[in-house]
Coordinates of C-alpha atoms and ligand atoms in Angstrom, one line a residue:
X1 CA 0.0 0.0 0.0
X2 CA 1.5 3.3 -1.3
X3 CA 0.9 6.6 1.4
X4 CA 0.8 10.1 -0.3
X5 CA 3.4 12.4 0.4
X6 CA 1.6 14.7 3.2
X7 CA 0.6 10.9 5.2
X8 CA 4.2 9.8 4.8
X9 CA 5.5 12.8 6.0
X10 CA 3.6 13.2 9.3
X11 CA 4.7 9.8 9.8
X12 CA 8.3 11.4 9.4
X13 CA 7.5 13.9 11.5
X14 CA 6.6 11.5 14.0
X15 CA 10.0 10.1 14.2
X16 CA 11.6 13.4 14.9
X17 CA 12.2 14.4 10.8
X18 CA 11.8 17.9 10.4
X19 CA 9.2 18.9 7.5
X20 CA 7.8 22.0 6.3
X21 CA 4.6 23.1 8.2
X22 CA 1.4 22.4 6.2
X23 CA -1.5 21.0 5.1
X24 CA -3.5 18.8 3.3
X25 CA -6.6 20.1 1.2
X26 CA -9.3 18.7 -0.8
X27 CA -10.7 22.3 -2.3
X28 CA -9.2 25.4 -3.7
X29 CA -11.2 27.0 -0.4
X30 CA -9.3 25.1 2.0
X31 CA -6.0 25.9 0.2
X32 CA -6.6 29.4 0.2
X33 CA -6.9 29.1 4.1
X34 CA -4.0 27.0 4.8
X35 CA -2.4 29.8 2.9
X36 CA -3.0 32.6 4.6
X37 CA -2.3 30.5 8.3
X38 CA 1.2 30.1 7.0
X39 CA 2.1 33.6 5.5
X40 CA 4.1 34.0 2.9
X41 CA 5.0 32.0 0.0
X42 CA 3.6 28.0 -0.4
X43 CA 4.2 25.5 -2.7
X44 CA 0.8 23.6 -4.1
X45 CA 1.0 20.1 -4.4
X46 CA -1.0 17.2 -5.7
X47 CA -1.5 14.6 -3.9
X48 CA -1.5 11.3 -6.2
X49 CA 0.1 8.3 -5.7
X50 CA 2.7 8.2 -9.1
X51 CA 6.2 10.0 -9.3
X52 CA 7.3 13.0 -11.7
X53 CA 4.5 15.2 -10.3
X54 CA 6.8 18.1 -10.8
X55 CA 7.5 17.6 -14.4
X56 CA 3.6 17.5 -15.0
X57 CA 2.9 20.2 -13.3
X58 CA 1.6 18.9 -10.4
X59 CA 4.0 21.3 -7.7
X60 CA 3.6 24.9 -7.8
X61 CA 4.8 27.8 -5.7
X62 CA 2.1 30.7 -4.8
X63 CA 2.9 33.8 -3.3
X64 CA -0.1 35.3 -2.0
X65 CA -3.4 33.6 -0.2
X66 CA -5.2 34.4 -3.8
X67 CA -2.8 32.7 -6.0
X68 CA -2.6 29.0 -3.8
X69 CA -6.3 29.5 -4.7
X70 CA -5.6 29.9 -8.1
X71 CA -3.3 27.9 -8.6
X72 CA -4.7 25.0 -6.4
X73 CA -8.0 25.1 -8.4
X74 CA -5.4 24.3 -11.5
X75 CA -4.1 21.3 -10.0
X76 CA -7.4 20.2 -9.0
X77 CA -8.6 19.8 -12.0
X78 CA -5.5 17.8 -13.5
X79 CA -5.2 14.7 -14.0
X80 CA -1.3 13.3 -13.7
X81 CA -0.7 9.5 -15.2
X82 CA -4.2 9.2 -15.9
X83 CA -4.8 9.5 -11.9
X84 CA -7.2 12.8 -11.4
X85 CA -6.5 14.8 -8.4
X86 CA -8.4 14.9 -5.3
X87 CA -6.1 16.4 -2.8
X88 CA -3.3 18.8 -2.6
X89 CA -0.9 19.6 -0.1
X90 CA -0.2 23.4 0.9
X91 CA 3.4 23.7 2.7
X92 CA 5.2 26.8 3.3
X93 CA 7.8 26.5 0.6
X94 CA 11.6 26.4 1.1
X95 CA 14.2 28.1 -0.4
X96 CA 16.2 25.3 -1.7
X97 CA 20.6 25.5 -1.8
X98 CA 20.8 22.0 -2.8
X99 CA 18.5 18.9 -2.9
X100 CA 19.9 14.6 -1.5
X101 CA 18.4 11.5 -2.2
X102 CA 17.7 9.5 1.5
X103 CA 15.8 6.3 2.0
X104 CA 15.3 3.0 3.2
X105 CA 14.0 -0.5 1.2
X106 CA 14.2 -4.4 1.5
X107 CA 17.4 -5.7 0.0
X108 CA 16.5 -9.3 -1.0
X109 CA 19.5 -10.5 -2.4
X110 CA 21.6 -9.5 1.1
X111 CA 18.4 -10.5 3.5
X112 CA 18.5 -7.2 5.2
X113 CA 17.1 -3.2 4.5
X114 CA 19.2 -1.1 3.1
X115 CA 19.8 2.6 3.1
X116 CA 20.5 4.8 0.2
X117 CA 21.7 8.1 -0.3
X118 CA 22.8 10.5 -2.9
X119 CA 23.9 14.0 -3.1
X120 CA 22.1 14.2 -6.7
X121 CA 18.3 14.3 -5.1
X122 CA 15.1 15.8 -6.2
X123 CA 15.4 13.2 -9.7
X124 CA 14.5 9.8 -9.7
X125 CA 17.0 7.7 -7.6
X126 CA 16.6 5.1 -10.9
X127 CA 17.7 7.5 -13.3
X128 CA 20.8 8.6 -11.0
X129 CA 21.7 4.7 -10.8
X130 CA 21.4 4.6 -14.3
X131 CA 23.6 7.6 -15.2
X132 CA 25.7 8.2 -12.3
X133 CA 25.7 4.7 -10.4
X134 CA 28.9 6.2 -8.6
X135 CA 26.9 9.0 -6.9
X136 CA 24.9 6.5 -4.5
X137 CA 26.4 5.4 -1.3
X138 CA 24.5 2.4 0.1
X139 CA 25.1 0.7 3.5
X140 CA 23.4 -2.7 5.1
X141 CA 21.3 -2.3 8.1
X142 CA 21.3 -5.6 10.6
X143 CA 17.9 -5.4 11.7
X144 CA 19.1 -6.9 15.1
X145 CA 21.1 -3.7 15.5
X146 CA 19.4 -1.1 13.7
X147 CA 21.2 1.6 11.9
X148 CA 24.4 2.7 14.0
X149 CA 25.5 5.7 14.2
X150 CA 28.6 5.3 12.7
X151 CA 26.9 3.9 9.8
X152 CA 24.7 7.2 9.1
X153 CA 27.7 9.3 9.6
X154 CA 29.5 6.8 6.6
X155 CA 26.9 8.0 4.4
X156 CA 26.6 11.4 5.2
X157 CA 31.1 11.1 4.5
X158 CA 30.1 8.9 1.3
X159 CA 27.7 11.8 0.0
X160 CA 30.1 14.6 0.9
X161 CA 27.7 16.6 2.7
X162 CA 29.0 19.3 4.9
X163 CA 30.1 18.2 8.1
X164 CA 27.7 21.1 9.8
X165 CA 25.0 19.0 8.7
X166 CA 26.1 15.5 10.2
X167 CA 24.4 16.0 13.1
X168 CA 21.2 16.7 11.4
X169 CA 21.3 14.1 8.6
X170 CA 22.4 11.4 11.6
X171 CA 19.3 11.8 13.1
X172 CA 17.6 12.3 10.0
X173 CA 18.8 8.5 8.7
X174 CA 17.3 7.1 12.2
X175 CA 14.2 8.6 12.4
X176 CA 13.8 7.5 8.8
X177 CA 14.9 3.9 9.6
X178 CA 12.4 3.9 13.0
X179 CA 9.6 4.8 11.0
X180 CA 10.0 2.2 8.2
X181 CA 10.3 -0.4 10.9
X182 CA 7.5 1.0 13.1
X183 CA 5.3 1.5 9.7
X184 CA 6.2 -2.3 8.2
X185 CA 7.1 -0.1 5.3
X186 CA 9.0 -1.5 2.3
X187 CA 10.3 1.5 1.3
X188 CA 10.5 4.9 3.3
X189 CA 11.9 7.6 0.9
X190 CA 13.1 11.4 1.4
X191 CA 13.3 12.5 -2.1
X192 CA 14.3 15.3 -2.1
X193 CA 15.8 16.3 1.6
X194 CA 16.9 19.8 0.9
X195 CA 19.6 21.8 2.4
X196 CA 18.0 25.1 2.6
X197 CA 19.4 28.8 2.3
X198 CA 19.3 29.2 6.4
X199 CA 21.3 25.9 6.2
X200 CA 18.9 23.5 7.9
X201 CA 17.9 20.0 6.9
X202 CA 14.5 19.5 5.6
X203 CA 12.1 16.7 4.1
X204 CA 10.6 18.3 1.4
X205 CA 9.5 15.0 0.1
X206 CA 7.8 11.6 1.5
X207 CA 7.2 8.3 0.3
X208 CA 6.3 5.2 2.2
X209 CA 5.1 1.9 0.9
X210 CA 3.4 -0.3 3.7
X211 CA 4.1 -3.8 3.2
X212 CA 0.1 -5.2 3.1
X213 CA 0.4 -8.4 4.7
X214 CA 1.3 -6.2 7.9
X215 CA -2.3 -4.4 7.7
X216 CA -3.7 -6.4 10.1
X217 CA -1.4 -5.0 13.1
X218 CA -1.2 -2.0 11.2
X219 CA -4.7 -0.4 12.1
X220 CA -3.9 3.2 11.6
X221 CA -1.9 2.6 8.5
X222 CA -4.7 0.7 7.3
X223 CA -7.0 3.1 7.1
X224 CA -4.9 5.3 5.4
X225 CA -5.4 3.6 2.6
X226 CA -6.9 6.2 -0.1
X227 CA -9.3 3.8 -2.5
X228 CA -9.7 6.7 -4.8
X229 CA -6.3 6.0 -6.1
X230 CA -6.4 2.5 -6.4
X231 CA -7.2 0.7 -9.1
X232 CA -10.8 -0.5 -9.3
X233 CA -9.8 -4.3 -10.2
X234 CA -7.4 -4.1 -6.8
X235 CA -9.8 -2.6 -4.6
X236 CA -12.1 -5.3 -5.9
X237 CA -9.8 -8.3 -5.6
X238 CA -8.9 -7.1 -2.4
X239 CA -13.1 -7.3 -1.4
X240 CA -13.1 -10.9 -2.2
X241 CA -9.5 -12.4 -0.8
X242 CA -8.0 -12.6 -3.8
X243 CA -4.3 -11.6 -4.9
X244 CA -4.2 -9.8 -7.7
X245 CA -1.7 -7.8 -9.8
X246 CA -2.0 -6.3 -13.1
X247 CA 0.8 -6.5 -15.5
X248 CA 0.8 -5.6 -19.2
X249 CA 0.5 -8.6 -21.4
X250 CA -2.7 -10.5 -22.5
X251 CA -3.2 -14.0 -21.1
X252 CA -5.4 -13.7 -18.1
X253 CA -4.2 -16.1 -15.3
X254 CA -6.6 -17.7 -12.5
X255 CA -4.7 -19.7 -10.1
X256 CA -4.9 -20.7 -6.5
X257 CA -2.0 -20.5 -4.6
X258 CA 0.9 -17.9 -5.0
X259 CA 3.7 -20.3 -6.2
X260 CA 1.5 -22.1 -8.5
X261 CA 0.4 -19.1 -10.1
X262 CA 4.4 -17.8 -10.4
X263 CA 4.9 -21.1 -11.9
X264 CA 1.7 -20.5 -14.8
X265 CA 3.2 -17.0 -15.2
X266 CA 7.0 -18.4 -16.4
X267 CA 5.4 -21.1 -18.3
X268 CA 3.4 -19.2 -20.3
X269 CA 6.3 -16.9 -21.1
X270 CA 8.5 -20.3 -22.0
X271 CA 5.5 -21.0 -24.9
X272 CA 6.0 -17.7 -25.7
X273 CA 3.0 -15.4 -24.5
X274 CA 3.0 -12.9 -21.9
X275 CA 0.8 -12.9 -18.6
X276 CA -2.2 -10.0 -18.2
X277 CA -2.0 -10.5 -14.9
X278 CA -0.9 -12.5 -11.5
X279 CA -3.8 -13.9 -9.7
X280 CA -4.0 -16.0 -6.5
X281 CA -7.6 -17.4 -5.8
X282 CA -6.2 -18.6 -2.2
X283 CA -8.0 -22.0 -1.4
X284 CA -11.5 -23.3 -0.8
X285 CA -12.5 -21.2 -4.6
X286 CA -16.2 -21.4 -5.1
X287 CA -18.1 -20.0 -7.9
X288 CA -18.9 -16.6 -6.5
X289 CA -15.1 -16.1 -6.0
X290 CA -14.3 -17.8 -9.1
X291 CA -16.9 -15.1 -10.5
X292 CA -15.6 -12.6 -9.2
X293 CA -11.6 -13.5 -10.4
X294 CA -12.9 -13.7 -13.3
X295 CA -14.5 -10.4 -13.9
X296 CA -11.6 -8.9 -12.4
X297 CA -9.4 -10.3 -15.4
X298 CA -11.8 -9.8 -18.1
X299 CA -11.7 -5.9 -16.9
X300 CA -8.2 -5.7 -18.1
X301 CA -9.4 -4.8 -22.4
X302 CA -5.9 -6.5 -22.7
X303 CA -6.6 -10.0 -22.1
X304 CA -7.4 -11.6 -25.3
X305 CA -7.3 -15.6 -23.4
X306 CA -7.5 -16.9 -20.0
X307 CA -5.8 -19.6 -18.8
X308 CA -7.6 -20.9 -15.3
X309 CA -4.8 -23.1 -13.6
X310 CA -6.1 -24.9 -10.6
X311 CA -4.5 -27.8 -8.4
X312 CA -7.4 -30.0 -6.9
X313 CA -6.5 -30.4 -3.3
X314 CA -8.9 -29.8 -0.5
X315 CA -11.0 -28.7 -3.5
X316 CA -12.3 -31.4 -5.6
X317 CA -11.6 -30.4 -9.1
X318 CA -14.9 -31.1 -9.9
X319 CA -16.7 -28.6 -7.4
X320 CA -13.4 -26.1 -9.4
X321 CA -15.3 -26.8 -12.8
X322 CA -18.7 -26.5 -11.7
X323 CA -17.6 -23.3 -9.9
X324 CA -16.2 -21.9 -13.5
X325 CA -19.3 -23.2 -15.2
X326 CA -21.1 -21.2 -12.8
X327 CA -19.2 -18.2 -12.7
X328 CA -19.5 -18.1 -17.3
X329 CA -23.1 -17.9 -16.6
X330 CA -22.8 -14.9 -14.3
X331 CA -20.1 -13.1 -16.8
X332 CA -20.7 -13.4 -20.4
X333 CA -17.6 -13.4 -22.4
X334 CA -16.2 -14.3 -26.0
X335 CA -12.5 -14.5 -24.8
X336 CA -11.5 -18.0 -24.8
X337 CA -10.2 -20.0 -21.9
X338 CA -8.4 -22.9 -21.1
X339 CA -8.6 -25.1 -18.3
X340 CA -5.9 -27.1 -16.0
X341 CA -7.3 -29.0 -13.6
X342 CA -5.2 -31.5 -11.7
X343 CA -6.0 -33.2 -8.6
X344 CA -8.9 -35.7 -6.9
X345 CA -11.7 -35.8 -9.4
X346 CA -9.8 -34.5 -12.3
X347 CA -11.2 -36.7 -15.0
X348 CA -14.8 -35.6 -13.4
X349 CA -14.2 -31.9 -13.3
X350 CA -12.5 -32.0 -17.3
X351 CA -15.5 -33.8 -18.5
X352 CA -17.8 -31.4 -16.7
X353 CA -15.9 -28.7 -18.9
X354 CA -15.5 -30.5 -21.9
X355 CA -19.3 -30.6 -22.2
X356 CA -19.6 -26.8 -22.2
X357 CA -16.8 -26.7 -24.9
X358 CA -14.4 -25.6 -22.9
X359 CA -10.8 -26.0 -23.9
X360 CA -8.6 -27.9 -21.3
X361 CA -5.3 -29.5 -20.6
X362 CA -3.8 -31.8 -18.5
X363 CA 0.2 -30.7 -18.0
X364 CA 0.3 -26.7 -17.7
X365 CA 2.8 -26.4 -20.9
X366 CA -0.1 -27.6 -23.4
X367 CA -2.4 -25.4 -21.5
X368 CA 0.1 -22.6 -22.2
X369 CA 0.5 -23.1 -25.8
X370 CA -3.4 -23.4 -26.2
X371 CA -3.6 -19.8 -24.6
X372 CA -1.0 -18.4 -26.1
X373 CA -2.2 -19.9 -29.7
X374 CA -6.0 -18.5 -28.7
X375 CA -4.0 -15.0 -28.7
X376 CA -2.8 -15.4 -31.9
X377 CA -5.8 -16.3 -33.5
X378 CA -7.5 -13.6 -32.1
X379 CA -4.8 -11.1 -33.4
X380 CA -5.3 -13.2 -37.1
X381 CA -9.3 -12.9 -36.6
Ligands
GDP401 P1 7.9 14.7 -7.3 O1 8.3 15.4 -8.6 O2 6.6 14.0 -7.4 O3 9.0 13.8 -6.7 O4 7.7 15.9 -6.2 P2 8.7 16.6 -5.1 O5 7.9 16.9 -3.9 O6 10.0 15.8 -5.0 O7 9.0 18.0 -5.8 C1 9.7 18.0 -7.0 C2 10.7 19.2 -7.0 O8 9.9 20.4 -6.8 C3 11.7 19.2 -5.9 O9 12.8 18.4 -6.2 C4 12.0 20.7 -5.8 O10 13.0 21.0 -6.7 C5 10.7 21.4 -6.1 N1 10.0 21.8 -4.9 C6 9.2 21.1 -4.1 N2 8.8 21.8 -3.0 C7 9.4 23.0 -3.1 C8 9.5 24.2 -2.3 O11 8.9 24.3 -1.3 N3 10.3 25.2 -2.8 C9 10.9 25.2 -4.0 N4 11.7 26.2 -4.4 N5 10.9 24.1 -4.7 C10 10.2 23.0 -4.3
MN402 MN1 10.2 13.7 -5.1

């Protein structure tokens, strides 16, 4: 779960990083008035959950109470990657000397977070890695320990910054490591944390990505969450247990269990197609949840097959197939599907399918190839 900037920085703030004072608004009205509480010169900014909002003119400075109305009634009305916006945030702006890249993530590959910084912020941290990999200083953090001391003041050496603002950045790094363990985040970013004019420290910028399966002990992060941004088919899948993930090719996948339906995604790429989509059903998949997977994937104009992958276990196959047979009559569709069904009462639960003309396979390669050659004839028709 993503956070907008203005959530992840008052969780900052919580965790003793200093941000600019401000807001959060929903009208131009509001804006105006957080305006004219701060005095002086704001910067507008909208609130949606994708980068580059400053190259789409998303972030605005206003000068006067009238212009963050004017301004903020502009951003309002824009939409940035397709994502409208709702909200904006109204901080008193900074005067900026010079902008660092700061934050925390999951390294797999060494099993531990890792911290990042970079004296070329404000920019994407992927396009510095790509251009200038030299300019990012990265240091291990043993969660037993936590991120020393010594280690923040390695980065701060690494980056070049100042020494005056050691102290500063120190505590900085820390409170930005306590809040992504507090929050369960999987990424806690700072991007950019200016060095401003009166030489302070400041998070201008906040991202946090909440790791979801930590939702359930994370009540107040929970609620957080801000639907309007989500995508409709995640919110859905979310409704009825289901994992789902939309990625851009067109075989729609239905599969219960999470390694299972890792395993359908590579084998449909090794006959040569491209998945729509990753999709765990979870156990125990009835027709209404079968129903509902399946609307979910036929939302996605993309998906020119389906492939429904399901392994019999607790779940007789044939209850699977009836489930399916059920769910077609409750979403009418011309994309074609193919069914695997292993498990007890396969043999029951392909013949139930086979009578309603429904392509199936037994090992999950054939089914693969018969998806990805239901693509192609759809691209030929
Ligand atoms: P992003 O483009 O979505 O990452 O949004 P940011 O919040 O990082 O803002 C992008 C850029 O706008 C920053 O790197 C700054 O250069 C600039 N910016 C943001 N806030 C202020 C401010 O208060 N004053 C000034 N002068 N520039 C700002
Ligand atoms: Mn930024």
């Amino acid at each position: 779960m993503k956070l907008h900037e203005y959530q992840s920085k008052q969780l900052f703030a919580q965790h003793g990083i200093p941000i600019p004072r401000g807001r959060m608004a929903m009208t131009a009205a509001e804006a105006k008035a957080i305006a004219e509480e701060l005095h002086g010169r704001v910067v507008v900014k909208a609130q949606v959950l994708v980068g580059g909002r400053g190259k789409a003119g998303g972030i605005r400075l206003a000068n006067s109470p009238e212009e963050a109305l004017e301004i903020a009634t502009q951003i309002l009305a824009m939409q940035i990657k397709g994502f409208p916006v709702r909200k904006v945030l109204v901080d008193e702006a900074a005067n900026i000397q010079s902008e660092i890249y700061l934050g925390v993530t999951n390294d797999r590959a060494a099993r531990r977070p890792v911290m990042i910084a970079s004296a070329e912020g404000g920019i994407e941290i992927e396009e510095v890695a790509r251009t200038n990999p030299a300019k990012i200083a990265r240091i291990h953090v043993d969660p037993l320990l936590g991120l020393r001391e010594y280690q923040a003041r390695d980065l701060a050496a690494s980056i070049e910054l100042p020494r005056e603002h050691w102290r500063s950045f120190i505590d900085i790094a820390r409170g930005l490591y306590a809040a992504y363990c507090a929050c369960d985040a999987t990424l806690a970013e700072i991007n950019p944390l200016v060095i401003t004019k009166a030489q302070t420290l400041l998070a201008l910028d906040g991202k946090m990505v909440i790791d979801d399966n930590s939702l359930f002990r994370q009540t107040k992060l929970a609620e957080m969450r801000d639907l309007d941004e989500e995508a409709p088919a995640e919110s859905e899948a979310r409704k009825y247990g289901l994992t789902y993930i939309k990625l851009d090719g067109n075989i729609g996948c239905m599969v219960n269990g999470a390694g299972l339906a890792m395993a359908t995604m590579d084998v449909i790429k090794v006959a040569g197609g491209n998945p729509a989509n990753f999709l765990d059903i979870g156990g125990g998949a009835g027709a209404d949840k079968v129903a509902a997977a399946l609307e979910i994937i036929l939302s996605d104009r993309a998906v020119k097959a389906v492939l429904l992958n399901v392994f019999g276990g607790i779940t007789r196959c044939d209850e699977v197939a009836r489930g399916i047979l059920r769910a077609l009559e409750q979403v009418s569709t011309k994309v074609p599907m193919v069914v695997r069904l292993v498990g007890t009462n396969e043999e029951e639960g392909r013949r139930l399918l086979a009578e309603k003309k429904m392509t199936t396979a037994t090992s999950l390669l054939e089914a693969a190839e018969k998806a990805v050659a239901l693509t192609r004839q759809e691209v030929a028709a």
